[in-house]
PDB file of N, CA and C in Angstrom:
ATOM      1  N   UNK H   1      95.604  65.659 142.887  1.00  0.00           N
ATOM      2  CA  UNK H   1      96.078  64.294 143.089  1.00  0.00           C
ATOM      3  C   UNK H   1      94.889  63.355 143.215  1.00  0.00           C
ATOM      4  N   UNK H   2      95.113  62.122 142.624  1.00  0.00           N
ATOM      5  CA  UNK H   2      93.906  61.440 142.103  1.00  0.00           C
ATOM      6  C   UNK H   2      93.745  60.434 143.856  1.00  0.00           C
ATOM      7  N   UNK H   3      92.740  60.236 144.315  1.00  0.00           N
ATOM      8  CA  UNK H   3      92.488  59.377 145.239  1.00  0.00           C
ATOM      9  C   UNK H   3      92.720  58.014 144.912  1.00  0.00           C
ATOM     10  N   UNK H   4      92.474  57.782 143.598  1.00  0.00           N
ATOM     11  CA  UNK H   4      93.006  55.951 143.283  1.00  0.00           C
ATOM     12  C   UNK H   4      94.253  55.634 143.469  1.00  0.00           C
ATOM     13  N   UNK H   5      95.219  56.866 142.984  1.00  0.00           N
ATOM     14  CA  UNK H   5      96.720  56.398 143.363  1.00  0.00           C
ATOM     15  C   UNK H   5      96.767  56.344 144.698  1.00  0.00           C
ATOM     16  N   UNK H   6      96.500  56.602 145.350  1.00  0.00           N
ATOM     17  CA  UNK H   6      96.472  56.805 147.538  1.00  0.00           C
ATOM     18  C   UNK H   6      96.369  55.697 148.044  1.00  0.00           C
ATOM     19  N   UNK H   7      95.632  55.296 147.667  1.00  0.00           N
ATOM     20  CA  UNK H   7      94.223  54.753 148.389  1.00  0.00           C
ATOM     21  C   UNK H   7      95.421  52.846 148.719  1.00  0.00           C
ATOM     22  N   UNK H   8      95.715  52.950 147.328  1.00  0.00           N
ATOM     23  CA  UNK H   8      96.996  51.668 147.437  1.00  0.00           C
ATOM     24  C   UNK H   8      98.405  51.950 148.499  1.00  0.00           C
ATOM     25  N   UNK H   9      98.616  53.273 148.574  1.00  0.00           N
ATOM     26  CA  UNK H   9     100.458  53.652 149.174  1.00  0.00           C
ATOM     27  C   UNK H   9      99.694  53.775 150.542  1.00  0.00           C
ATOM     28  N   UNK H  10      98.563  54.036 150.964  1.00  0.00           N
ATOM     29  CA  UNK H  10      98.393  54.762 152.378  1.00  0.00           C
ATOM     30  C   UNK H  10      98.571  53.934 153.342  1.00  0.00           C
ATOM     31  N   UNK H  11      98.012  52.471 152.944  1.00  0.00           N
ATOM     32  CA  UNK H  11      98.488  51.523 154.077  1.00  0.00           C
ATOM     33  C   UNK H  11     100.311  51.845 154.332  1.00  0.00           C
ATOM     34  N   UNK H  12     101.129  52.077 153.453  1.00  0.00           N
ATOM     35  CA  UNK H  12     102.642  51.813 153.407  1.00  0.00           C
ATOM     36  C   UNK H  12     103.386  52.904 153.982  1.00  0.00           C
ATOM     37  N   UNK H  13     102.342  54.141 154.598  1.00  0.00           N
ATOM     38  CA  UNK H  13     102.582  54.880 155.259  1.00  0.00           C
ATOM     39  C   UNK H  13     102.231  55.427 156.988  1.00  0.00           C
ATOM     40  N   UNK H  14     103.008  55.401 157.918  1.00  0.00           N
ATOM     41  CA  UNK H  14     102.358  55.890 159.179  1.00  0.00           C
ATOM     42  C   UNK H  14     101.117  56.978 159.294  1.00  0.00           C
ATOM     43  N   UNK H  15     100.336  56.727 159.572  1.00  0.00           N
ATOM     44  CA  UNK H  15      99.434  57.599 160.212  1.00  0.00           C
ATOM     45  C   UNK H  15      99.862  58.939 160.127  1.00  0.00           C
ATOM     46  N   UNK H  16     101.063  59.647 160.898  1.00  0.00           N
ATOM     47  CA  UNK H  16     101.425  60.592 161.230  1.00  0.00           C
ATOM     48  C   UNK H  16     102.468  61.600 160.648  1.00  0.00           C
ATOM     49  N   UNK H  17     103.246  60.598 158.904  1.00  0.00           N
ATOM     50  CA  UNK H  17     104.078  61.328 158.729  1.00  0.00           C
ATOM     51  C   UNK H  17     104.182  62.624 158.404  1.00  0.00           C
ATOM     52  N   UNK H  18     105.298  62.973 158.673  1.00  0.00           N
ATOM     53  CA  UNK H  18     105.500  64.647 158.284  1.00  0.00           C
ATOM     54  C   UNK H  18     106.421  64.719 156.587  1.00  0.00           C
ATOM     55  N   UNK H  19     107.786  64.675 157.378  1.00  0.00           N
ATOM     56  CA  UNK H  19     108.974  64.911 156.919  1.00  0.00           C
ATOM     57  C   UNK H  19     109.135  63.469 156.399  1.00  0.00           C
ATOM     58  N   UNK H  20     109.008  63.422 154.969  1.00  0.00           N
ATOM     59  CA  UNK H  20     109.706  62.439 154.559  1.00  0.00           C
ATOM     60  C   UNK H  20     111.191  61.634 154.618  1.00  0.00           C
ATOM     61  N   UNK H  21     111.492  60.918 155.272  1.00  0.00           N
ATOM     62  CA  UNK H  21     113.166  60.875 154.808  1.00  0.00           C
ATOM     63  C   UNK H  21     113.509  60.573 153.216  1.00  0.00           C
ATOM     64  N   UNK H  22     114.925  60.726 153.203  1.00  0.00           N
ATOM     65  CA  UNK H  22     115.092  61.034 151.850  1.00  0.00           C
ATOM     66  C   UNK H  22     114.985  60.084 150.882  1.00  0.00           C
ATOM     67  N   UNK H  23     115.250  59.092 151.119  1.00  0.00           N
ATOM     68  CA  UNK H  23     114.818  57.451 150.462  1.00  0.00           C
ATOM     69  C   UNK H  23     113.343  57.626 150.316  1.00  0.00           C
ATOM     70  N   UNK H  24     112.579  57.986 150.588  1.00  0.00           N
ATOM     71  CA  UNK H  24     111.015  57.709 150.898  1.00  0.00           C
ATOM     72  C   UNK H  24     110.622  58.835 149.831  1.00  0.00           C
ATOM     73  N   UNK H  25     111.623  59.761 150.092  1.00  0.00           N
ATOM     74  CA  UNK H  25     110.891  60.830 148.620  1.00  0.00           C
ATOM     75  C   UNK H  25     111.370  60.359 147.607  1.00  0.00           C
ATOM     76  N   UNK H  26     112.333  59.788 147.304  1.00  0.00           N
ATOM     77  CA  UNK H  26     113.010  59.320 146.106  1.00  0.00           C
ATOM     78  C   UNK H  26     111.488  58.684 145.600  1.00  0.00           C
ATOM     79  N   UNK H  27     111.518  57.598 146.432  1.00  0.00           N
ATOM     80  CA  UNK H  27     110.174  56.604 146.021  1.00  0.00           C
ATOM     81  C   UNK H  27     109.449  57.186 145.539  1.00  0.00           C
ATOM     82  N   UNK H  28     108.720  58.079 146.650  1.00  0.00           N
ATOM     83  CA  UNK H  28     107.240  58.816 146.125  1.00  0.00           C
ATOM     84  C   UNK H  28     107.412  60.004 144.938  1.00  0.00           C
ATOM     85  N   UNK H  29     108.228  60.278 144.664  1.00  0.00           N
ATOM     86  CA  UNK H  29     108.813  61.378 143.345  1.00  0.00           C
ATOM     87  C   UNK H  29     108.791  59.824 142.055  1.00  0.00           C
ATOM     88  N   UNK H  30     109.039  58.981 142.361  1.00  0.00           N
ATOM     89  CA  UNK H  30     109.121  57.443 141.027  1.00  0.00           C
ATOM     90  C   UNK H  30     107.644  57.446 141.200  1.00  0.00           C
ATOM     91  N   UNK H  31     107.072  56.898 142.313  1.00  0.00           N
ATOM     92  CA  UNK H  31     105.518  56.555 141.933  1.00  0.00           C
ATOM     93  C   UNK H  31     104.836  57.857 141.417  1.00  0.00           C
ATOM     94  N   UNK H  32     105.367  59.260 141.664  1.00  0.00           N
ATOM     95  CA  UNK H  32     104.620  60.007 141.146  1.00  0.00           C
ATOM     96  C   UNK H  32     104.780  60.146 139.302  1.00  0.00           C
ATOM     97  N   UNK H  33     106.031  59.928 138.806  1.00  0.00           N
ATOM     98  CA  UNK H  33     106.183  60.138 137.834  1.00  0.00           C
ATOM     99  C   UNK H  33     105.857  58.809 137.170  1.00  0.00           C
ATOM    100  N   UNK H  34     105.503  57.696 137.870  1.00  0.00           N
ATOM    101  CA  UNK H  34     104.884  56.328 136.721  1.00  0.00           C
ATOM    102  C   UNK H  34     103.310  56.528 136.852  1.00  0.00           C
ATOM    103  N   UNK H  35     102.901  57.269 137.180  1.00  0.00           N
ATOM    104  CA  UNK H  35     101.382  57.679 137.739  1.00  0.00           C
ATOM    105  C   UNK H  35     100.900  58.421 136.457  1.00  0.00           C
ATOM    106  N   UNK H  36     101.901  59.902 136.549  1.00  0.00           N
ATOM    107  CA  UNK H  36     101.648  60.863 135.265  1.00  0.00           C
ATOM    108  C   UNK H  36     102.001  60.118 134.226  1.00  0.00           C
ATOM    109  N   UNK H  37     102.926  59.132 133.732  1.00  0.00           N
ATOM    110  CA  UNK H  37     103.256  58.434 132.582  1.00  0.00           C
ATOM    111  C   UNK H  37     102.276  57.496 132.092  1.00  0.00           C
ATOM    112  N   UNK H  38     101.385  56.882 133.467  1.00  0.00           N
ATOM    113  CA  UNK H  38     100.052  55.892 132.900  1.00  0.00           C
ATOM    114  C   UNK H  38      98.864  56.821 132.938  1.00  0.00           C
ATOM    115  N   UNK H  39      98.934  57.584 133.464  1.00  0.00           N
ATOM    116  CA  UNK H  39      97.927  58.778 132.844  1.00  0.00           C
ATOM    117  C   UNK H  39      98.106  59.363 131.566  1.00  0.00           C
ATOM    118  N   UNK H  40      99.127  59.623 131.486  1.00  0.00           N
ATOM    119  CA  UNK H  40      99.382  60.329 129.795  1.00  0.00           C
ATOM    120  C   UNK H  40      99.035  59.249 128.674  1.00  0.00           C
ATOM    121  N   UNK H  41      98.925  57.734 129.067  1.00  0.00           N
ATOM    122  CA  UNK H  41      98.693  57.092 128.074  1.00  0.00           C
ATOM    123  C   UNK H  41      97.555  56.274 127.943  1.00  0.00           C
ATOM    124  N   UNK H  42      96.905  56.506 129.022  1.00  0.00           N
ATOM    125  CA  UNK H  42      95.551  57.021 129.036  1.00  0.00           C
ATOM    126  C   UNK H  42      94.960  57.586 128.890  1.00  0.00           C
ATOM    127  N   UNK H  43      95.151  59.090 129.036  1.00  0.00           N
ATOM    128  CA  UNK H  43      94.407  60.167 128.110  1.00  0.00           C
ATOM    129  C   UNK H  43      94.726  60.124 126.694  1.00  0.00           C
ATOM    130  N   UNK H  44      96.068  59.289 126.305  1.00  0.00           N
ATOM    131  CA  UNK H  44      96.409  59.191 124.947  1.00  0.00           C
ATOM    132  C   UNK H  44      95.142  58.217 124.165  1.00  0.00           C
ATOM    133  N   UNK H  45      94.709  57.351 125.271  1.00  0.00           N
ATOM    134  CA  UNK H  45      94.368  55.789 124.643  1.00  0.00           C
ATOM    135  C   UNK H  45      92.352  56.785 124.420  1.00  0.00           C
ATOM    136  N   UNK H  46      92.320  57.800 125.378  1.00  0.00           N
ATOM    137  CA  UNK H  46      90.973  58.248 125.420  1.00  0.00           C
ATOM    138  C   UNK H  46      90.623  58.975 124.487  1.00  0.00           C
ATOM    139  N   UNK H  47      91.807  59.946 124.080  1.00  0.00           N
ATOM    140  CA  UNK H  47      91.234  60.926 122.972  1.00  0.00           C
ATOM    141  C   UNK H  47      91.367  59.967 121.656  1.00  0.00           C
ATOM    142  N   UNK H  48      91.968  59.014 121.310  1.00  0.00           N
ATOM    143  CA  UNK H  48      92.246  58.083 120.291  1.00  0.00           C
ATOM    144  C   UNK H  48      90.425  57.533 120.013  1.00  0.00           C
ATOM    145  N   UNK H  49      89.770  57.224 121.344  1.00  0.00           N
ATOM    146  CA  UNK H  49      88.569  56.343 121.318  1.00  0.00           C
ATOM    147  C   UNK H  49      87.251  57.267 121.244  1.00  0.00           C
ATOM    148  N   UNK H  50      87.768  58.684 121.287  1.00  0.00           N
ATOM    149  CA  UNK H  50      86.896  59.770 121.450  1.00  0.00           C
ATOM    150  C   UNK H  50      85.665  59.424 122.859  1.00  0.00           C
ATOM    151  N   UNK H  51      86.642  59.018 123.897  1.00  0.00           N
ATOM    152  CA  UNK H  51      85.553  58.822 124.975  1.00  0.00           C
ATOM    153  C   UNK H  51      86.199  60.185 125.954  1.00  0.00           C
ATOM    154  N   UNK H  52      85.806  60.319 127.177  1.00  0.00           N
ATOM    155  CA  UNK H  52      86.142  61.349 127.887  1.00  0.00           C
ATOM    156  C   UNK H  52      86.991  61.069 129.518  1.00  0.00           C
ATOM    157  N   UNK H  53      87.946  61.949 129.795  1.00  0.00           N
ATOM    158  CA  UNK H  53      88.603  60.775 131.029  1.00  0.00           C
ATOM    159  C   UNK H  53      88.392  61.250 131.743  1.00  0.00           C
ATOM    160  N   UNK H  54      87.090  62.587 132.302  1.00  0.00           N
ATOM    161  CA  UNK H  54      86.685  62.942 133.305  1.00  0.00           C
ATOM    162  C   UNK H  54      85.472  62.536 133.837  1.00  0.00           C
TER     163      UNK H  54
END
């Protein structure tokens, strides 16, 4: 898991959570999957430019 995606949600989270409630995973299961979707088209946009995304 990439630290750039975090680094924005961590304020939006307590200090201490554990147990997500279930609304809250819904969320974080969406931000996870628009995360991998702008990654995929970014590694799309990288191998296109022959640069490297590591």
């Amino acid at each position: 898991m990439s630290g750039r995606c975090w680094c924005r949600a961590a304020p939006l989270l307590p200090a201490g959570f554990g147990v997500l409630p279930e609304g809250m995973r819904d969320v974080q299961q969406r931000v996870r999957d628009g995360h991998q979707a702008l990654a995929d088209r970014v590694g799309a946009a990288t191998v296109t430019t022959g640069g490297s995304a590591r």
